[in-house]
Coordinates of C-alpha atoms in Angstrom, one line a residue:
Chain A
M1237 CA 52.3 24.7 -41.8
S1238 CA 49.7 27.0 -39.7
T1239 CA 51.1 29.8 -38.0
K1240 CA 48.1 30.0 -36.1
Q1241 CA 48.9 29.9 -32.5
Q1242 CA 46.9 27.7 -31.1
S1243 CA 45.8 28.7 -26.7
P1244 CA 45.5 26.5 -24.9
K1245 CA 42.8 24.1 -24.9
R1246 CA 41.2 23.5 -21.4
P1247 CA 41.4 19.8 -20.2
A1248 CA 38.2 17.9 -21.2
G1249 CA 38.5 16.2 -18.1
K1250 CA 37.9 19.6 -16.0
S1251 CA 35.0 20.9 -17.9
E1252 CA 33.3 17.1 -17.3
S1253 CA 34.0 17.8 -13.7
N1254 CA 33.1 21.1 -13.7
R1255 CA 29.8 20.1 -15.1
S1256 CA 29.4 17.0 -12.8
L1257 CA 30.3 19.4 -9.8
I1258 CA 26.9 21.7 -11.1
Y1259 CA 24.9 18.9 -11.4
W1260 CA 25.4 17.4 -8.0
I1261 CA 25.2 20.9 -6.6
G1262 CA 22.2 21.8 -8.1
G1263 CA 20.8 18.7 -7.0
G1264 CA 22.0 19.3 -3.5
I1265 CA 20.0 22.3 -3.3
L1266 CA 17.1 20.6 -4.6
G1267 CA 17.2 17.3 -2.6
L1268 CA 17.5 20.8 0.7
A1269 CA 14.5 22.8 -1.1
L1270 CA 12.4 19.5 -1.0
I1271 CA 13.4 18.8 2.9
V1272 CA 12.3 22.3 3.7
W1273 CA 9.3 22.3 2.1
M1274 CA 8.0 18.4 3.2
A1275 CA 9.3 19.6 7.0
A1276 CA 6.9 22.2 6.8
A1277 CA 3.9 20.8 5.6
I1278 CA 4.2 18.2 8.5
A1279 CA 4.7 21.1 10.8
N1280 CA 1.0 22.3 9.2
E1281 CA -0.9 19.4 10.8
G1282 CA -3.9 19.8 10.3
G1283 CA -6.9 18.3 11.2
G1284 CA -8.5 15.4 9.8
A1285 CA -11.6 16.1 6.9
D1286 CA -15.2 16.5 9.3
A1287 CA -16.6 13.7 7.2
I1288 CA -19.0 12.1 9.2
A1289 CA -17.8 9.0 9.7
F1290 CA -18.3 7.6 13.5
G1291 CA -22.0 7.7 14.2
E1292 CA -23.5 7.1 18.1
V1293 CA -24.0 3.9 19.1
T1294 CA -26.6 2.2 22.0
V1295 CA -25.7 -2.0 22.4
E1296 CA -28.0 -3.0 25.0
G1297 CA -27.3 -6.6 25.7
A1298 CA -24.2 -9.6 26.0
D1299 CA -21.6 -9.4 22.9
L1300 CA -21.9 -12.8 20.5
P1301 CA -18.7 -14.4 20.7
F1302 CA -16.3 -13.7 18.7
F1303 CA -16.8 -15.5 15.3
D1304 CA -13.5 -17.8 14.1
A1305 CA -14.5 -18.0 10.5
S1306 CA -12.4 -21.6 10.5
A1307 CA -15.4 -23.3 12.7
T1308 CA -18.2 -23.7 13.6
D1309 CA -20.5 -20.4 15.0
P1310 CA -20.2 -20.6 18.2
A1311 CA -23.0 -18.4 19.2
I1312 CA -26.0 -20.1 16.9
G1313 CA -28.9 -19.7 18.9
I1314 CA -27.5 -17.6 21.0
T1315 CA -29.5 -13.8 21.5
A1316 CA -27.5 -11.0 19.4
P1317 CA -27.3 -7.7 21.3
T1318 CA -29.8 -4.8 20.4
V1319 CA -28.3 -1.9 18.3
T1320 CA -29.4 1.0 17.7
G1321 CA -27.6 3.8 15.4
V1322 CA -27.1 6.5 12.9
D1323 CA -26.5 7.0 8.8
W1324 CA -24.4 10.4 7.7
N1325 CA -27.9 11.0 7.1
G1326 CA -28.6 11.2 10.9
N1327 CA -31.1 8.4 9.8
E1328 CA -31.9 6.6 12.7
Y1329 CA -32.2 2.7 12.5
T1330 CA -32.1 -0.5 15.4
I1331 CA -31.2 -4.0 14.6
G1332 CA -33.6 -5.9 18.2
P1333 CA -36.2 -8.1 17.8
D1334 CA -38.1 -6.9 16.4
G1335 CA -40.2 -9.6 14.6
R1336 CA -38.3 -9.4 11.6
P1337 CA -35.0 -11.2 10.4
K1338 CA -32.9 -9.5 9.3
I1339 CA -29.3 -9.7 7.2
V1340 CA -26.3 -7.6 9.0
V1341 CA -23.8 -7.4 6.7
M1342 CA -20.4 -5.2 7.9
V1343 CA -18.4 -3.6 5.4
A1344 CA -15.1 -1.6 6.2
H1345 CA -13.8 0.9 3.8
W1346 CA -10.1 0.4 3.6
C1347 CA -11.3 -3.5 2.9
P1348 CA -10.7 -4.4 -1.1
H1349 CA -12.5 -7.5 -0.3
C1350 CA -15.6 -5.0 1.4
Q1351 CA -14.7 -2.8 -2.1
R1352 CA -15.3 -5.3 -4.0
E1353 CA -17.9 -7.5 -2.6
V1354 CA -20.4 -4.3 -1.7
P1355 CA -21.2 -3.6 -5.7
I1356 CA -22.1 -7.2 -6.1
L1357 CA -24.4 -7.0 -2.6
E1358 CA -27.1 -3.8 -4.0
Q1359 CA -27.0 -5.0 -7.6
W1360 CA -28.7 -8.3 -5.4
Y1361 CA -30.6 -6.0 -3.6
E1362 CA -31.6 -4.1 -6.1
D1363 CA -33.0 -7.1 -7.6
G1364 CA -34.8 -8.2 -5.0
G1365 CA -32.7 -10.5 -3.8
L1366 CA -33.9 -10.8 -0.8
P1367 CA -37.6 -11.9 0.8
D1368 CA -40.7 -10.2 2.0
G1369 CA -40.7 -9.9 5.7
V1370 CA -36.5 -9.8 5.3
D1371 CA -34.8 -6.7 6.3
I1372 CA -31.5 -5.9 5.5
Y1373 CA -28.8 -3.2 7.6
G1374 CA -24.7 -2.3 6.8
V1375 CA -22.8 -1.7 9.2
T1376 CA -19.8 0.7 8.0
V1377 CA -16.6 -0.3 10.8
L1378 CA -12.7 -0.3 11.3
T1379 CA -13.3 2.9 10.2
N1380 CA -9.9 4.1 9.4
Q1381 CA -9.0 7.7 7.5
L1382 CA -5.6 6.3 7.6
R1383 CA -6.0 3.4 6.7
D1384 CA -7.5 4.2 3.1
G1385 CA -7.2 8.0 2.1
S1386 CA -9.9 7.3 -0.8
T1387 CA -12.8 6.0 0.3
Y1388 CA -13.0 7.8 3.8
P1389 CA -15.6 8.3 4.8
P1390 CA -17.5 5.5 4.1
S1391 CA -20.4 7.5 3.4
K1392 CA -18.5 8.8 0.2
W1393 CA -17.0 4.5 -1.2
L1394 CA -20.7 3.9 -0.4
E1395 CA -22.7 5.6 -1.8
G1396 CA -20.2 6.1 -5.0
D1397 CA -21.3 2.5 -5.5
G1398 CA -24.5 3.5 -5.4
W1399 CA -25.6 1.8 -1.7
T1400 CA -28.6 2.3 -0.8
I1401 CA -28.9 -0.7 1.7
P1402 CA -29.4 1.0 5.1
T1403 CA -26.8 1.5 7.1
L1404 CA -25.1 1.9 10.9
M1405 CA -21.6 4.2 11.4
D1406 CA -20.0 2.1 13.9
D1407 CA -18.9 4.2 16.9
E1408 CA -14.4 4.9 17.2
G1409 CA -14.5 2.1 19.9
G1410 CA -16.2 -0.1 17.7
S1411 CA -19.0 -0.7 19.7
I1412 CA -20.8 -3.0 16.6
A1413 CA -18.4 -4.7 15.7
T1414 CA -17.6 -5.8 19.2
A1415 CA -21.1 -6.0 20.0
F1416 CA -22.1 -8.9 16.9
G1417 CA -17.7 -10.7 17.5
L1418 CA -16.9 -8.9 14.5
T1419 CA -12.8 -11.2 13.4
S1420 CA -12.8 -9.5 10.1
T1421 CA -14.8 -7.8 7.2
P1422 CA -16.8 -8.5 5.2
T1423 CA -19.0 -10.0 8.0
Y1424 CA -22.1 -11.7 7.6
L1425 CA -25.3 -11.6 10.3
V1426 CA -28.0 -13.3 9.8
L1427 CA -30.8 -12.4 13.1
D1428 CA -34.4 -14.0 13.5
G1429 CA -37.5 -12.0 14.6
D1430 CA -36.3 -12.4 18.3
N1431 CA -32.6 -11.1 17.3
N1432 CA -31.2 -15.3 17.5
N1433 CA -27.9 -15.9 15.7
L1434 CA -28.6 -17.9 13.1
G1435 CA -25.6 -17.9 11.8
R1436 CA -22.2 -16.1 10.8
I1437 CA -20.2 -16.2 7.8
A1438 CA -17.4 -14.1 6.8
G1439 CA -15.3 -13.2 3.6
E1440 CA -16.7 -12.5 -0.2
I1441 CA -19.6 -15.1 -0.4
G1442 CA -21.5 -13.2 -4.0
T1443 CA -24.5 -13.4 -4.7
D1444 CA -24.9 -17.0 -3.9
G1445 CA -24.1 -16.3 -0.9
Y1446 CA -26.6 -13.8 0.2
D1447 CA -29.3 -16.0 -1.3
A1448 CA -28.0 -18.7 1.5
L1449 CA -28.9 -16.4 3.6
A1450 CA -32.0 -14.5 2.8
S1451 CA -33.3 -18.4 3.1
I1452 CA -32.2 -19.3 5.5
A1453 CA -33.3 -15.7 7.1
A1454 CA -36.6 -15.9 5.2
A1455 CA -36.9 -20.1 7.0
S1456 CA -36.9 -18.7 10.5
L1457 CA -40.0 -16.3 9.3
S1458 CA -42.5 -20.6 8.8
G1459 CA -39.7 -21.7 12.4
Chain B
M749 CA 0.2 14.5 10.0
S750 CA -2.6 15.7 7.4
S751 CA -4.6 13.3 4.7
D752 CA -2.9 16.8 2.7
S753 CA 0.3 16.1 3.8
I754 CA 1.1 13.0 3.0
L755 CA -0.5 13.1 0.2
L756 CA 2.3 15.8 -1.0
Y757 CA 5.1 13.1 0.6
S758 CA 3.5 10.0 -1.5
N759 CA 3.2 11.4 -4.3
V760 CA 6.9 13.3 -3.9
V761 CA 8.5 9.5 -3.2
A762 CA 5.9 7.5 -6.0
L763 CA 7.7 10.1 -8.4
L764 CA 10.9 9.2 -6.9
A765 CA 10.0 5.1 -8.1
L766 CA 8.6 5.7 -11.0
V767 CA 12.1 7.3 -12.4
S768 CA 14.1 4.7 -10.6
L769 CA 12.4 2.3 -12.7
L770 CA 12.5 4.4 -15.6
A771 CA 16.9 4.7 -14.9
A772 CA 16.6 0.9 -14.1
V773 CA 15.0 0.0 -17.4
E774 CA 17.5 2.0 -19.2
L775 CA 20.9 1.3 -17.6
S776 CA 19.5 -2.5 -18.5
V777 CA 19.3 -2.0 -22.2
Y778 CA 22.3 0.3 -22.3
R779 CA 24.5 -2.8 -20.5
L780 CA 22.7 -5.1 -23.4
V781 CA 23.7 -2.8 -25.9
K782 CA 27.3 -2.6 -24.8
G783 CA 28.2 -5.3 -23.0
P784 CA 31.0 -4.7 -20.2
D785 CA 32.3 -1.5 -21.7
A786 CA 28.6 0.0 -20.1
A787 CA 30.2 -0.4 -16.9
R788 CA 32.7 2.3 -17.8
I789 CA 29.2 5.2 -18.0
L790 CA 29.2 5.1 -13.5
Q791 CA 32.3 4.0 -13.8
G792 CA 32.9 3.7 -10.0
R793 CA 29.9 5.6 -8.7
A794 CA 27.7 3.0 -9.7
I795 CA 27.6 0.9 -5.3
W796 CA 26.8 4.4 -3.9
L797 CA 24.1 5.6 -6.2
A798 CA 22.8 1.5 -5.0
W799 CA 23.3 2.6 -1.3
L800 CA 21.6 6.4 -1.6
V801 CA 18.4 3.9 -3.2
A802 CA 18.8 1.3 -0.5
L803 CA 19.2 4.1 1.9
V804 CA 16.2 6.8 0.7
A805 CA 14.5 3.8 0.5
T806 CA 15.1 3.1 4.1
L807 CA 14.1 6.0 5.5
G808 CA 11.0 6.6 4.0
S809 CA 9.5 3.7 4.9
L810 CA 10.0 4.5 8.1
F811 CA 9.0 7.9 8.1
Y812 CA 5.8 6.1 6.1
S813 CA 5.6 4.1 9.8
E814 CA 7.2 6.0 12.2
V815 CA 5.8 9.8 11.8
I816 CA 2.6 9.0 9.4
G817 CA 1.4 6.0 11.5
F818 CA 1.2 3.8 8.4
P819 CA 1.9 -0.1 10.4
P820 CA 4.0 -2.5 8.1
C821 CA 2.0 -5.5 7.5
R822 CA 3.7 -9.2 7.3
L823 CA 4.7 -8.3 3.2
C824 CA 6.0 -4.8 4.6
W825 CA 8.5 -6.8 6.7
F826 CA 10.3 -9.5 4.6
Q827 CA 10.7 -6.3 2.0
R828 CA 12.4 -4.1 4.9
I829 CA 14.3 -7.5 5.9
A830 CA 15.8 -7.4 2.7
M831 CA 16.4 -3.7 2.0
Y832 CA 17.4 -2.5 5.2
P833 CA 20.6 -4.3 5.8
M834 CA 22.1 -3.1 2.5
A835 CA 21.9 0.9 3.5
V836 CA 24.5 -0.3 5.4
V837 CA 26.8 -3.3 4.0
L838 CA 26.4 -1.2 0.4
L839 CA 28.5 1.8 2.1
V840 CA 31.0 -0.1 4.1
G841 CA 31.7 -1.8 0.2
A842 CA 31.8 1.7 -1.2
I843 CA 33.8 3.1 1.6
R844 CA 36.2 0.1 1.5
R845 CA 35.9 -0.1 -2.6
E846 CA 34.3 -4.3 -2.2
F847 CA 34.2 -5.1 -5.2
Q848 CA 33.0 -8.5 -3.5
V849 CA 29.9 -6.5 -1.8
K850 CA 27.5 -6.6 -4.7
Y851 CA 27.7 -10.6 -4.3
Y852 CA 25.8 -10.3 -0.6
A853 CA 23.8 -7.2 -1.9
L854 CA 22.4 -8.6 -5.1
P855 CA 20.8 -11.8 -3.6
L856 CA 19.0 -9.5 -1.4
A857 CA 17.6 -6.8 -4.2
L858 CA 16.0 -9.3 -6.1
I859 CA 14.6 -11.6 -3.3
G860 CA 13.6 -8.5 -1.8
F861 CA 12.0 -7.6 -5.6
A862 CA 10.1 -11.2 -5.4
M863 CA 9.0 -10.0 -2.6
S864 CA 7.7 -6.8 -3.9
V865 CA 6.1 -7.7 -6.6
Y866 CA 3.8 -10.9 -4.5
H867 CA 2.9 -8.2 -2.2
V868 CA 1.4 -6.2 -5.4
F869 CA 0.1 -8.8 -6.3
V870 CA -2.1 -9.7 -3.4
Q871 CA -2.9 -5.7 -4.2
W872 CA -4.6 -6.3 -6.7
F873 CA -5.9 -10.3 -6.8
P874 CA -7.0 -9.3 -2.5
T875 CA -8.2 -13.3 -2.6
L876 CA -4.9 -14.6 -3.3
E877 CA -4.3 -14.1 0.8
G878 CA -8.0 -15.1 1.6
T879 CA -11.7 -13.2 0.7
S880 CA -12.1 -11.7 4.3
C881 CA -9.9 -8.5 5.6
D882 CA -7.9 -9.0 8.7
P883 CA -9.4 -5.6 10.7
N884 CA -5.5 -5.5 12.4
N885 CA -3.4 -4.9 9.6
P886 CA -3.4 -6.9 5.7
C887 CA -1.3 -7.6 3.4
S888 CA -4.0 -6.3 0.6
N889 CA -4.2 -3.0 1.9
K890 CA -3.3 -0.4 0.0
F891 CA -3.0 3.1 2.6
V892 CA -1.5 4.8 -0.4
E893 CA -2.4 4.4 -4.5
I894 CA -1.3 7.4 -6.8
F895 CA -1.4 8.3 -10.6
G896 CA -4.2 4.9 -9.9
F897 CA -0.7 1.8 -10.0
V898 CA 1.9 2.7 -7.3
T899 CA 0.9 1.8 -4.2
I900 CA 3.5 1.5 -1.5
P901 CA 5.7 -1.9 -2.5
F902 CA 5.9 -1.2 -5.9
M903 CA 8.1 2.0 -5.3
A904 CA 10.3 -0.9 -2.7
G905 CA 10.4 -3.1 -6.4
A906 CA 11.4 0.1 -8.0
G907 CA 14.1 0.2 -5.3
F908 CA 14.9 -2.8 -5.1
I909 CA 15.5 -3.1 -9.0
L910 CA 17.6 -0.7 -9.4
I911 CA 20.1 -1.1 -6.5
A912 CA 20.4 -4.9 -8.3
V913 CA 21.3 -3.2 -11.5
L914 CA 23.0 -1.0 -10.2
L915 CA 24.7 -3.7 -8.9
G916 CA 25.7 -5.1 -12.0
F917 CA 26.9 -1.7 -13.2
Y918 CA 30.0 -1.6 -10.0
V919 CA 32.8 -3.5 -12.0
N920 CA 36.8 -3.0 -10.2
Q921 CA 37.5 -0.3 -13.6
T922 CA 40.5 -2.7 -14.3
A923 CA 39.1 -5.5 -15.7
I924 CA 36.6 -4.4 -17.9
P925 CA 38.5 -4.2 -22.1
K926 CA 40.2 -1.2 -23.0
E927 CA 39.4 0.8 -25.5
T928 CA 41.0 0.4 -28.7
G929 CA 43.8 3.0 -29.4
R930 CA 43.3 5.3 -32.3
Q931 CA 46.0 4.2 -35.4
V932 CA 48.2 7.3 -35.9

């Protein structure tokens, strides 16, 4: 028989609950620190990036009716307004009755369909898909840093995809989007040399679609 | 709110989502291995944990819309319809120790999870909902994308699946088979 006096053992349950309590207290302190940290971050509201995302725009003429992609374009044959704007490098462009038919593509930086379409369109453009005598312009519309900060400003996104198409930046009020009757992105608009609307199409259209638009624009040269 | 603050907040909630997903997987594996006895590990705390997840998810989504200003799209609203009631129902069930509450909450968690999965697919494959973006608020838009794949519906899905797993652990402790005693 053992003569050693055994010291009373601490009940296992009590040390377990002490450990549990320590975890809860630790977690609570951590949670509180996180809340304070985030509150400080929220209070420290900074201004937006100084990125150039919008440009000055002038629109002359009546806006095209809004485009319902599910129906025939009601604006075919209607003269589109003359739009003047700038790109992020300050280059000025005018979409107007200059005797040259043109394709106008309106894209939004946060739109996944535009993000998929842009590299394909750029490749088509570089491969010489645009017929002689036809111009192409891009327009960055509906720019909104909140919707996708990673592609903001649009110039960052487009340049990242190797974009070389001359592009106007819409203003904060969406003047160009309104002028051309935008209802979704991407939207393509074909204009003849007198700035008459030959048709609009929305959505991802791929190279077959670009070829079709280019054909329509080129046909107006001989028409 | 500055974009840096938004990114900071998003990183934190993305981490929480990944931890939730990991916890759901680990608990599920544990349950598969240990059988009904696995419920002992959380004892009566499973319902409180499930409530906490629902509460954090609810407050987190409200923070995104009401403070940061991200408008919820159609699919976000469907997920909110599944998540927000659980923040209330689970609390009541936890306080009243109503084991039956899991039968009311589990369908919500599973439906919400299915909506989250679909929403993630829409973000990965935008053409599931058309070939152009609604300028108002398309569900294909990723307001947040952390670590290249954690988006807001991903976070919601992680919350839903963890709630579902925790509800599976919420059983009447007296119903668990007792451990066999040692032979003296």
